[in-house]
Amino acid sequence: MLTPLLKLLRYSDIFVVAKIAIRMHKEPKALIILKRTWGDYCLLGFRAERIATEAQPGQFIMVRSGDNLHPLLRRPISIHSVQDDTVEIFFQQAGIGTRLLGQKEKDDTLDIIGPLGKGFHLENSLQEKSVALIGGGRGIAPLYFLAHKLRNLGALPRIYYGGRTINDIPLRKKFEEEDFEILLTTDDGSFGSKGQVTDLLHVSLQDFSPIRIFACGPEAMMQKVSRIAREKNIAAEFSLEAIMGCGFGACWGCVRKLKNDTQEEWSKICEEGPVFPGEKIIWQEEEQ
Amino acid sequence: MTDLSVDLGFLRLKNPVLTASGTFGYGVEFTPFVDLNELGGFVVKGLYFHPRPGNPPPRLVETASGLINAIGLQGIGVKRFSEEILPRLKDYDTALIVNVCGDEDEEYAAVTEYLDKQDGIAAYELNISCPNTKRDGRCPALSPDTTHAVVSLVKKTSKRPVITKLSPNVTDITEIALAAQEGGSDGLALANTFLAMAIDVETRTPKLANVFGGLSGPAIKPLTLRMVYQVAQSVQIPIVGIGGIVSGNDALEYMIAGASAIEVGTANFVDPESTKNIIRDLEAYCRKNGIQRIEQIIGTLKV
């Protein structure tokens, strides 16, 4: 399975050696000042001034779920929002690490490193232009921060937010209360349009023409968004998820095959991403 | 004032804390967290002669207090290392140790010969746990003969001291350690990761694309500690202890068992400032126990 790929690799160009990252801070005792939960979903807000000042939408933090040595590794969690000196994360309690994190309470502290990675590309040319943000389940997390930045930039973001059931789209009110244009879907029809968020995107693009699509969610969802964006010739960016060891380029554990120029190579999600333009990503069905 | 320096005979370290290869990148990645000058030294990611693409993902899986990795030694090769990384490391006042890999014995020698021409390297660490393509994928570290062969070949030409890093996946590690010593190794590093695997029961597939990987982290500390103690009874050359060290206490256990220095590995991911915390803990221990030179505790286990 690997051999054909290896032939494509141009060995001398495989590696982008870590640049000295100066904008990366360790906050061993970030004070939690806000906690909200919706079933498995959890939002934590904590004071981390340097990270709040420097973070960009799409970047992430590495957070320890506790002081013990199991689970051992930090968890990569995308930045949901920043306000003044406060950073918010929004995550789903899915495994042992995120479950422990979900047990943290107000006045507890978090041990975090951030901001990490490269976020979404925002440029002035998006001003007064329509853009589409597609979030599936917990993938909505970075899109809230992004929606605010886009609005401040003068762009016109429309948010597509989908989940399996009404319980998987807990942030809908938050977007609505802040007057974002938001379209909701659930697979079972328990709220919003019945079906997948990609179905709604596909239909709505008949009379809606965003100049950029930003997506974060399950792999299958992003793959469909990528196909739709290609058909409609709309530039799209995707925030990818990966199991990470360190989060800052040292362990080489989080790689994924990406197209760089005409080459395919194992690239570090943590350092070169987690946000990538659609044309760089090789989706799983294309890998065969 | 506590003296934390340790003498490996071929190399004096300002303190016994090194980093384990593969967990500290090429050093430069950690400069936002650690002043490299404060370390006894650091061991950079394993280098083959040519760049290597590494293994397909998933490359990591977490287990109870441990981490299984199958990175596959993705790396930039000696040429790019010498041109792009070494110039950024040479001004640090600490021991830079380069971990050397090879598909064949001759490749290890080729790597050290190339690096011999570069400045700023204190020693080589021979990673003899790489699968050897000429021996059906068996790595040299699995037998005394193959260990002796590669160590003596490298020692014939190397202008710098050689620390041989052994594999723990053997029946009797003291045999291998003695073979490395006889081959002329200046020191030993014990040990590399334990061959391991993890399975997803829902899909009944391995959690690593490579099926097997190497287990590291606190889970293995008692195992490698035992090996360091056993080998320390058998060899005359200095030992660097590696395996699950996350605290000053862990480092002290290895030193009391007979290690002259230690390497911090997986802990660098958990807390990238681990090395400096461990150095601080060692100093505090010495001060509290009235130990003037930390070397005084090496191999002092009372049995």
Coordinates of C-alpha atoms in Angstrom, one line a residue:
Chain A
M1 CA 0.0 0.0 0.0
L2 CA 2.8 2.3 0.9
T3 CA 5.2 1.6 -2.0
P4 CA 3.5 3.7 -4.8
L5 CA 3.3 6.6 -2.5
L6 CA 7.0 6.4 -1.7
K7 CA 7.8 6.6 -5.4
L8 CA 6.0 9.9 -5.6
L9 CA 8.0 11.4 -2.8
R10 CA 10.8 13.8 -3.6
Y11 CA 13.0 12.9 -0.7
S12 CA 14.9 16.2 -0.4
D13 CA 11.7 18.2 -0.1
I14 CA 9.8 16.0 2.3
F15 CA 10.7 17.9 5.4
V16 CA 9.9 21.3 6.6
V17 CA 12.1 21.7 9.7
A18 CA 10.4 23.5 12.5
K19 CA 11.0 27.2 12.5
I20 CA 11.8 28.6 15.9
A21 CA 8.3 29.3 17.2
I22 CA 8.4 32.3 19.4
R23 CA 4.7 32.9 19.7
M24 CA 3.9 29.8 21.9
H25 CA 3.3 30.1 25.6
K26 CA 3.0 27.6 28.4
E27 CA 0.4 28.6 31.0
P28 CA 0.6 26.0 33.7
K29 CA -2.2 27.5 35.8
A30 CA -4.8 29.2 33.7
L31 CA -7.7 30.0 35.9
I32 CA -11.1 28.7 34.8
I33 CA -13.7 31.4 35.1
L34 CA -16.5 29.9 33.0
K35 CA -18.0 26.5 32.5
R36 CA -21.1 25.4 30.5
T37 CA -22.1 21.9 29.6
W38 CA -24.7 20.5 27.2
G39 CA -24.7 16.7 27.6
D40 CA -21.3 15.5 26.3
Y41 CA -20.4 19.0 25.1
C42 CA -18.4 21.3 27.3
L43 CA -17.2 24.9 27.1
L44 CA -14.4 26.1 29.4
G45 CA -13.3 29.7 29.6
F46 CA -10.0 30.5 31.3
R47 CA -7.6 33.4 31.8
A48 CA -4.5 33.2 29.5
E49 CA -3.7 36.7 28.4
R50 CA -0.8 36.1 26.1
I51 CA -2.6 33.3 24.2
A52 CA -5.8 35.5 24.0
T53 CA -3.8 38.3 22.5
E54 CA -2.0 36.3 19.9
A55 CA -4.5 33.6 18.9
Q56 CA -6.0 33.4 15.4
P57 CA -9.1 31.4 14.4
G58 CA -8.2 27.8 13.6
Q59 CA -5.3 27.7 16.0
F60 CA -5.3 25.3 18.9
I61 CA -4.0 24.7 22.4
M62 CA -2.5 21.5 23.9
V63 CA -4.1 20.9 27.3
R64 CA -3.4 18.5 30.1
S65 CA -6.5 16.8 31.4
G66 CA -5.1 16.3 34.9
D67 CA -1.9 16.1 37.0
N68 CA -1.6 12.3 36.8
L69 CA 0.4 10.3 34.4
H70 CA -2.7 8.6 32.9
P71 CA -3.8 9.8 30.5
L72 CA -0.3 10.9 29.7
L73 CA -0.5 13.1 26.7
R74 CA -2.0 16.6 26.3
R75 CA -5.0 16.9 24.1
P76 CA -5.2 19.2 21.1
I77 CA -8.3 21.4 21.3
S78 CA -9.1 24.2 19.0
I79 CA -9.7 27.7 20.3
H80 CA -13.4 28.6 20.4
S81 CA -13.3 32.2 21.3
V82 CA -11.1 34.9 22.8
Q83 CA -12.2 38.0 24.7
D84 CA -9.7 40.3 26.3
D85 CA -7.6 38.1 28.5
T86 CA -9.9 35.0 28.3
V87 CA -9.7 32.0 26.0
E88 CA -12.6 29.6 25.5
I89 CA -12.5 26.0 24.3
F90 CA -15.5 23.9 23.3
F91 CA -15.1 20.2 23.1
Q92 CA -17.0 16.9 23.2
Q93 CA -16.3 14.5 26.0
A94 CA -15.4 11.5 23.8
G95 CA -12.5 9.7 25.5
I96 CA -10.7 9.5 28.8
G97 CA -8.8 12.8 28.3
T98 CA -11.7 14.9 27.3
R99 CA -13.9 13.3 30.0
L100 CA -11.4 14.3 32.7
L101 CA -11.3 17.8 31.2
G102 CA -15.0 18.0 31.3
Q103 CA -14.8 17.4 35.1
K104 CA -12.9 20.6 35.6
E105 CA -14.9 23.3 37.4
K106 CA -14.8 27.1 37.7
D107 CA -11.8 28.1 39.9
D108 CA -9.8 25.0 38.8
T109 CA -6.7 25.6 36.7
L110 CA -5.6 24.3 33.3
D111 CA -2.1 23.5 32.1
I112 CA -2.0 24.7 28.5
I113 CA 0.4 25.5 25.7
G114 CA -0.6 27.7 22.8
P115 CA -1.5 29.2 20.5
L116 CA -0.3 26.5 18.2
G117 CA -0.5 25.7 14.5
K118 CA -1.6 27.8 11.5
G119 CA -5.3 29.0 11.3
F120 CA -7.7 30.1 8.6
H121 CA -6.5 32.6 6.0
L122 CA -8.3 35.9 6.4
E123 CA -7.6 38.7 4.0
N124 CA -9.1 42.1 3.3
S125 CA -10.4 40.9 0.0
L126 CA -13.1 39.0 1.9
Q127 CA -14.6 42.4 2.9
E128 CA -18.3 42.7 1.9
K129 CA -18.2 39.2 0.4
S130 CA -20.3 36.2 1.4
V131 CA -18.5 33.3 3.0
A132 CA -19.8 30.0 4.2
L133 CA -18.8 28.3 7.5
I134 CA -19.6 24.6 7.8
G135 CA -19.5 23.0 11.2
G136 CA -20.4 19.4 12.0
G137 CA -20.8 18.4 15.7
R138 CA -17.8 19.5 17.8
G139 CA -16.3 20.8 14.6
I140 CA -18.2 24.0 15.2
A141 CA -15.7 24.9 17.9
P142 CA -13.2 27.1 15.8
L143 CA -15.9 28.5 13.6
Y144 CA -17.3 30.7 16.3
F145 CA -14.0 32.5 16.7
L146 CA -13.7 32.6 12.9
A147 CA -17.2 34.1 12.4
H148 CA -16.4 36.9 14.8
K149 CA -13.1 37.7 13.0
L150 CA -14.9 37.6 9.6
R151 CA -17.6 39.9 10.8
N152 CA -15.0 42.4 12.2
L153 CA -13.2 42.2 8.8
G154 CA -16.4 43.3 7.1
A155 CA -17.2 39.9 5.5
L156 CA -20.6 38.4 5.5
P157 CA -20.4 34.9 7.1
R158 CA -23.3 32.4 6.9
I159 CA -23.0 29.5 9.2
Y160 CA -24.1 25.9 8.4
Y161 CA -24.3 23.9 11.7
G162 CA -25.2 20.3 11.7
G163 CA -25.4 17.4 14.1
R164 CA -26.9 13.9 14.5
T165 CA -29.6 15.2 16.8
I166 CA -30.7 18.4 18.5
N167 CA -28.3 17.5 21.3
D168 CA -25.3 17.8 18.9
I169 CA -25.9 21.4 17.9
P170 CA -25.8 23.1 21.4
L171 CA -24.2 26.3 20.2
R172 CA -27.1 27.3 17.9
K173 CA -28.5 29.9 20.4
K174 CA -25.2 31.5 20.9
F175 CA -24.9 32.2 17.2
E176 CA -28.5 33.3 16.9
E177 CA -28.3 35.6 19.9
E178 CA -25.4 37.4 18.2
D179 CA -27.3 37.8 15.0
F180 CA -25.3 35.5 12.9
E181 CA -27.0 34.1 9.8
I182 CA -27.2 30.4 10.8
L183 CA -28.7 27.4 9.1
L184 CA -29.2 24.2 11.2
T185 CA -29.6 20.6 10.3
T186 CA -29.9 17.3 12.2
D187 CA -29.6 13.8 10.7
D188 CA -32.8 12.7 12.5
G189 CA -34.8 15.9 11.9
S190 CA -35.1 16.7 15.6
F191 CA -34.2 20.3 14.9
G192 CA -33.7 22.4 11.7
S193 CA -33.6 20.8 8.3
K194 CA -33.6 17.0 8.3
G195 CA -30.5 15.5 6.7
Q196 CA -26.8 16.3 6.7
V197 CA -25.3 19.7 6.7
T198 CA -23.7 19.0 3.4
D199 CA -27.1 18.3 1.8
L200 CA -28.3 21.7 2.8
L201 CA -25.1 23.4 1.6
H202 CA -25.4 21.7 -1.7
V203 CA -29.0 22.9 -2.2
S204 CA -28.5 26.4 -0.9
L205 CA -25.6 27.0 -3.2
Q206 CA -28.1 27.3 -6.1
D207 CA -28.9 30.8 -5.0
F208 CA -26.0 31.6 -2.6
S209 CA -22.5 32.4 -3.9
P210 CA -19.9 32.5 -1.2
I211 CA -16.3 33.3 -2.3
R212 CA -14.8 31.1 0.4
I213 CA -15.8 28.1 2.4
F214 CA -14.4 27.2 5.8
A215 CA -15.2 23.8 7.3
C216 CA -14.5 21.7 10.4
G217 CA -16.1 18.5 11.3
P218 CA -16.1 14.7 10.8
E219 CA -13.8 13.6 7.9
A220 CA -16.7 12.4 5.8
M221 CA -18.5 15.7 6.1
M222 CA -15.4 17.7 5.1
Q223 CA -14.8 15.4 2.2
K224 CA -18.3 16.1 0.9
V225 CA -17.8 19.8 1.4
S226 CA -14.6 19.6 -0.5
R227 CA -16.4 17.9 -3.4
I228 CA -19.1 20.5 -3.4
A229 CA -16.6 23.4 -3.3
R230 CA -14.7 21.9 -6.2
E231 CA -17.8 21.5 -8.3
K232 CA -18.8 25.1 -7.6
N233 CA -15.2 26.3 -8.0
I234 CA -15.2 27.9 -4.5
A235 CA -11.9 28.0 -2.6
A236 CA -12.2 26.0 0.7
E237 CA -10.2 25.6 3.8
F238 CA -10.5 22.7 6.2
S239 CA -9.4 22.2 9.8
L240 CA -8.1 18.7 10.2
E241 CA -8.0 16.6 13.4
A242 CA -5.2 14.3 14.4
I243 CA -3.8 12.4 17.3
M244 CA -0.8 14.5 18.5
G245 CA 2.1 13.8 20.7
C246 CA 3.6 17.2 21.3
G247 CA 1.5 19.7 19.2
F248 CA 4.5 21.8 18.2
G249 CA 6.4 19.8 15.6
A250 CA 8.9 17.8 17.6
C251 CA 7.4 14.3 17.6
W252 CA 6.3 13.8 14.0
G253 CA 3.4 11.8 15.2
C254 CA 0.5 13.7 13.7
V255 CA 1.3 13.4 10.0
R256 CA -1.1 13.1 7.1
K257 CA -0.4 12.7 3.4
L258 CA -0.7 16.1 1.7
K259 CA -0.1 17.5 -1.8
N260 CA 2.7 20.0 -1.8
D261 CA 3.2 21.3 -5.3
T262 CA 3.1 18.1 -7.3
Q263 CA 4.4 15.9 -4.5
E264 CA 2.6 13.9 -1.9
E265 CA 4.3 13.8 1.5
W266 CA 3.7 13.1 5.2
S267 CA 3.2 16.5 6.7
K268 CA 2.8 17.5 10.3
I269 CA -0.8 18.6 11.0
C270 CA 0.2 20.4 14.2
E271 CA 2.8 22.7 12.5
E272 CA 1.8 23.1 8.9
G273 CA -1.9 23.0 9.8
P274 CA -4.3 22.1 11.3
V275 CA -6.0 24.3 8.6
F276 CA -5.2 23.4 5.0
P277 CA -6.6 24.6 1.7
G278 CA -8.8 21.9 0.0
E279 CA -6.4 21.4 -2.9
K280 CA -3.7 20.2 -0.5
I281 CA -5.8 17.5 1.2
I282 CA -5.9 13.9 0.0
W283 CA -9.2 12.5 1.3
Q284 CA -9.4 8.9 2.4
E285 CA -11.3 7.6 -0.7
E286 CA -8.6 9.1 -3.0
E287 CA -5.8 7.3 -1.1
Q288 CA -6.4 3.9 -2.7
Chain B
M1 CA 26.8 25.0 46.1
T2 CA 25.9 21.6 44.6
D3 CA 28.0 20.3 41.7
L4 CA 25.6 18.6 39.3
S5 CA 28.3 17.8 36.7
V6 CA 29.0 14.2 35.8
D7 CA 32.0 12.8 34.0
L8 CA 31.4 10.1 31.4
G9 CA 35.2 9.7 31.0
F10 CA 35.0 10.8 27.3
L11 CA 32.7 13.7 28.0
R12 CA 32.0 16.0 31.0
L13 CA 28.4 17.1 31.3
K14 CA 27.3 20.1 33.3
N15 CA 24.5 18.0 34.7
P16 CA 23.2 14.5 34.1
V17 CA 20.1 15.5 32.2
L18 CA 20.0 14.8 28.5
T19 CA 17.1 14.3 26.2
A20 CA 16.1 11.1 24.4
S21 CA 16.3 11.0 20.6
G22 CA 13.0 11.3 18.8
T23 CA 11.4 13.2 21.7
F24 CA 13.3 16.5 21.4
G25 CA 13.2 17.1 17.6
Y26 CA 16.4 18.7 16.5
G27 CA 16.5 20.7 19.7
V28 CA 15.4 24.0 18.1
E29 CA 11.7 23.1 18.5
F30 CA 12.1 23.3 22.3
T31 CA 13.7 26.7 22.5
P32 CA 10.4 28.4 23.4
F33 CA 10.3 26.3 26.6
V34 CA 13.9 25.4 27.6
D35 CA 17.2 27.3 27.5
L36 CA 19.3 24.6 25.8
N37 CA 22.3 25.9 27.7
E38 CA 20.9 24.7 30.9
L39 CA 20.8 21.1 29.8
G40 CA 23.6 18.5 30.4
G41 CA 23.1 17.9 26.7
F42 CA 20.6 16.8 24.2
V43 CA 20.3 14.0 21.7
V44 CA 18.7 14.9 18.4
K45 CA 16.4 12.9 16.3
G46 CA 17.9 9.8 14.7
L47 CA 19.7 10.5 11.4
Y48 CA 20.1 8.1 8.5
F49 CA 22.5 9.1 5.7
H50 CA 19.6 10.1 3.4
P51 CA 16.2 11.7 4.3
R52 CA 13.5 9.2 5.3
P53 CA 9.8 9.5 4.7
G54 CA 8.8 7.5 7.9
N55 CA 5.7 5.4 8.5
P56 CA 2.1 6.0 7.5
P57 CA -0.3 7.3 10.2
P58 CA -1.6 6.6 12.7
R59 CA 1.8 6.7 14.2
L60 CA 0.9 7.2 17.9
V61 CA -1.3 5.5 20.4
E62 CA -1.6 6.2 24.0
T63 CA -1.8 3.3 26.5
A64 CA -1.8 3.3 30.3
S65 CA 0.8 5.8 31.4
G66 CA 2.6 5.1 28.1
L67 CA 2.9 6.0 24.5
I68 CA 3.4 3.6 21.6
N69 CA 5.0 5.2 18.6
A70 CA 5.8 4.0 15.1
I71 CA 7.1 7.2 13.5
G72 CA 9.5 5.2 11.4
L73 CA 12.5 7.6 11.9
Q74 CA 11.2 10.2 9.5
G75 CA 14.1 12.6 9.2
I76 CA 16.1 15.0 7.1
G77 CA 19.4 13.1 6.6
V78 CA 22.9 14.1 7.4
K79 CA 23.4 16.7 4.7
R80 CA 20.4 18.9 5.5
F81 CA 21.1 18.4 9.2
S82 CA 24.6 19.7 8.8
E83 CA 23.6 22.6 6.6
E84 CA 20.3 23.7 8.2
I85 CA 20.3 22.6 11.8
L86 CA 23.9 22.4 13.0
P87 CA 24.6 26.1 12.4
R88 CA 21.6 26.9 14.7
L89 CA 22.9 24.7 17.4
K90 CA 26.6 25.2 17.5
D91 CA 26.6 28.3 19.8
Y92 CA 24.8 26.5 22.6
D93 CA 27.1 25.7 25.6
T94 CA 25.9 22.2 26.0
A95 CA 26.7 18.7 24.7
L96 CA 25.1 18.0 21.3
I97 CA 24.8 14.2 20.8
V98 CA 23.7 13.0 17.4
N99 CA 21.7 9.7 17.2
V100 CA 23.0 7.7 14.3
C101 CA 20.9 5.2 12.4
G102 CA 21.6 2.8 9.5
D103 CA 19.9 0.3 7.3
E104 CA 23.2 -1.5 7.1
D105 CA 26.4 -1.4 9.3
E106 CA 28.1 0.6 6.6
E107 CA 25.5 3.3 6.7
Y108 CA 26.2 3.9 10.4
A109 CA 29.9 4.4 9.5
A110 CA 29.0 6.6 6.6
V111 CA 26.9 8.9 8.8
T112 CA 29.6 9.2 11.5
E113 CA 32.2 9.8 8.8
Y114 CA 30.1 12.6 7.3
L115 CA 29.4 14.2 10.7
D116 CA 33.1 13.9 11.7
K117 CA 33.7 16.7 9.3
Q118 CA 31.2 19.0 11.0
D119 CA 31.9 21.0 14.1
G120 CA 29.8 21.3 17.3
I121 CA 29.0 17.6 18.0
A122 CA 30.1 16.1 21.3
A123 CA 29.4 12.4 20.7
Y124 CA 27.4 9.9 18.7
E125 CA 24.6 7.7 20.0
L126 CA 24.4 4.6 17.9
N127 CA 20.8 3.6 17.4
I128 CA 21.3 -0.1 16.8
S129 CA 17.6 -0.8 17.2
C130 CA 16.8 0.2 13.6
P131 CA 15.6 -2.7 11.4
N132 CA 18.5 -3.9 9.3
T133 CA 17.6 -4.5 5.7
K134 CA 20.4 -6.9 5.2
R135 CA 19.3 -9.1 8.1
D136 CA 15.6 -9.6 7.3
G137 CA 14.7 -6.5 9.3
R138 CA 16.4 -7.7 12.5
C139 CA 18.2 -4.9 14.2
P140 CA 21.8 -5.3 15.3
A141 CA 20.9 -4.8 19.0
L142 CA 19.2 -8.2 19.1
S143 CA 22.3 -10.2 19.3
P144 CA 25.8 -9.8 20.8
D145 CA 27.6 -10.7 17.4
T146 CA 25.7 -8.1 15.3
T147 CA 26.1 -5.5 18.1
H148 CA 29.8 -6.1 18.2
A149 CA 30.1 -5.9 14.4
V150 CA 28.4 -2.5 14.0
V151 CA 30.0 -0.9 17.1
S152 CA 33.5 -2.0 16.1
L153 CA 33.0 -0.9 12.5
V154 CA 31.9 2.6 13.6
K155 CA 34.7 2.8 16.2
K156 CA 37.3 2.1 13.5
T157 CA 36.7 5.4 11.9
S158 CA 34.7 7.6 14.3
K159 CA 36.7 10.6 15.5
R160 CA 34.1 11.1 18.3
P161 CA 33.0 9.1 21.3
V162 CA 30.3 6.5 20.7
I163 CA 27.4 5.7 23.0
T164 CA 25.6 2.6 22.0
K165 CA 21.8 2.6 22.6
L166 CA 20.6 -0.9 23.3
S167 CA 17.2 -2.5 22.7
P168 CA 15.3 -3.8 25.7
N169 CA 13.7 -6.5 23.5
V170 CA 16.3 -9.1 24.3
T171 CA 16.6 -12.1 26.6
D172 CA 19.7 -11.0 28.4
I173 CA 20.7 -7.4 27.9
T174 CA 24.0 -7.8 29.8
E175 CA 25.3 -10.0 27.0
I176 CA 24.6 -7.3 24.4
A177 CA 26.1 -4.6 26.7
L178 CA 29.3 -6.6 27.0
A179 CA 29.5 -7.1 23.3
A180 CA 29.1 -3.3 22.7
Q181 CA 31.9 -2.7 25.3
E182 CA 34.1 -5.2 23.6
G183 CA 33.4 -3.6 20.3
G184 CA 34.9 -0.4 21.7
S185 CA 31.8 1.5 22.7
D186 CA 32.7 4.4 25.0
G187 CA 29.3 4.3 26.8
L188 CA 25.9 2.7 26.7
A189 CA 22.4 4.1 26.6
L190 CA 19.7 1.9 28.1
A191 CA 17.2 1.5 26.7
N192 CA 15.2 2.1 23.5
T193 CA 11.4 1.4 23.5
F194 CA 9.7 -1.9 24.1
L195 CA 8.1 -3.5 21.1
A196 CA 4.4 -3.2 21.7
M197 CA 0.9 -3.0 20.1
A198 CA -2.7 -1.9 20.7
I199 CA -5.9 -3.1 19.1
D200 CA -9.2 -1.4 18.4
V201 CA -11.8 -4.0 19.5
E202 CA -14.6 -2.4 17.5
T203 CA -12.9 -2.7 14.2
R204 CA -10.5 -5.5 15.2
T205 CA -7.6 -3.5 13.6
P206 CA -4.3 -2.5 15.0
K207 CA -4.3 1.1 16.4
L208 CA -1.0 1.8 14.6
A209 CA -0.7 1.6 10.8
N210 CA 2.6 -0.2 11.4
V211 CA 0.9 -2.7 13.7
F212 CA 3.9 -2.7 16.1
G213 CA 5.5 0.3 17.7
G214 CA 7.8 1.1 20.6
L215 CA 6.3 1.7 24.1
S216 CA 7.8 4.5 26.1
G217 CA 6.7 6.6 29.1
P218 CA 6.2 6.0 32.8
A219 CA 4.8 2.5 32.1
I220 CA 8.3 1.2 31.2
K221 CA 10.4 2.8 34.0
P222 CA 10.6 -0.2 36.3
L223 CA 11.6 -2.4 33.4
T224 CA 14.5 -0.3 32.1
L225 CA 15.6 0.6 35.6
R226 CA 16.1 -3.1 36.2
M227 CA 18.2 -3.4 33.0
V228 CA 20.4 -0.4 34.0
Y229 CA 21.0 -2.0 37.4
Q230 CA 21.9 -5.4 35.9
V231 CA 24.2 -3.9 33.2
A232 CA 25.9 -1.6 35.7
Q233 CA 27.0 -4.8 37.5
S234 CA 28.6 -6.2 34.4
V235 CA 30.3 -3.4 32.4
Q236 CA 33.0 -0.9 33.0
I237 CA 31.8 1.9 30.6
P238 CA 29.4 4.6 31.7
I239 CA 25.7 4.1 31.3
V240 CA 23.0 6.6 30.3
G241 CA 19.6 5.6 31.8
I242 CA 16.5 6.1 29.7
G243 CA 12.9 5.0 30.2
G244 CA 9.9 6.8 31.6
I245 CA 11.7 9.6 33.5
V246 CA 9.3 12.4 34.3
S247 CA 10.7 13.7 37.7
G248 CA 13.9 14.2 39.6
N249 CA 13.0 11.2 41.6
D250 CA 12.9 9.0 38.5
A251 CA 16.3 10.3 37.4
L252 CA 17.7 9.6 40.9
E253 CA 16.5 6.0 40.8
Y254 CA 18.5 5.5 37.6
M255 CA 21.6 7.1 38.9
I256 CA 21.5 5.1 42.2
A257 CA 21.1 2.0 40.0
G258 CA 24.3 2.9 38.2
A259 CA 23.5 5.4 35.5
S260 CA 26.0 8.3 35.1
A261 CA 23.5 10.4 33.2
I262 CA 19.9 10.1 32.1
E263 CA 17.7 10.9 29.1
V264 CA 14.3 12.4 29.3
G265 CA 12.0 11.2 26.6
T266 CA 8.2 11.1 26.4
A267 CA 8.0 13.6 29.3
N268 CA 9.1 16.2 26.8
F269 CA 5.6 15.9 25.2
V270 CA 3.7 15.9 28.5
D271 CA 5.6 19.0 29.7
P272 CA 8.1 20.5 27.4
E273 CA 9.8 22.1 30.4
S274 CA 10.4 18.7 32.1
T275 CA 14.2 18.7 31.6
K276 CA 14.6 22.0 33.5
N277 CA 12.2 20.8 36.3
I278 CA 14.2 17.6 36.7
I279 CA 17.5 19.6 36.9
R280 CA 16.0 21.8 39.6
D281 CA 14.7 18.7 41.5
L282 CA 18.2 17.1 41.4
E283 CA 19.7 20.2 42.8
A284 CA 17.1 20.3 45.6
Y285 CA 17.6 16.6 46.4
C286 CA 21.4 17.1 46.7
R287 CA 21.0 20.2 48.9
K288 CA 18.5 18.5 51.2
N289 CA 20.7 15.5 51.6
G290 CA 24.0 17.3 52.0
I291 CA 25.4 15.8 48.7
Q292 CA 28.1 18.1 47.3
R293 CA 28.6 16.4 44.0
I294 CA 25.8 14.4 42.4
E295 CA 28.3 11.9 41.1
Q296 CA 28.6 10.6 44.6
I297 CA 25.2 8.9 44.3
I298 CA 26.0 7.0 41.1
G299 CA 25.7 3.2 41.7
T300 CA 25.1 3.5 45.4
L301 CA 22.2 1.2 45.7
K302 CA 22.2 -0.6 49.0
V303 CA 21.0 -4.2 48.5

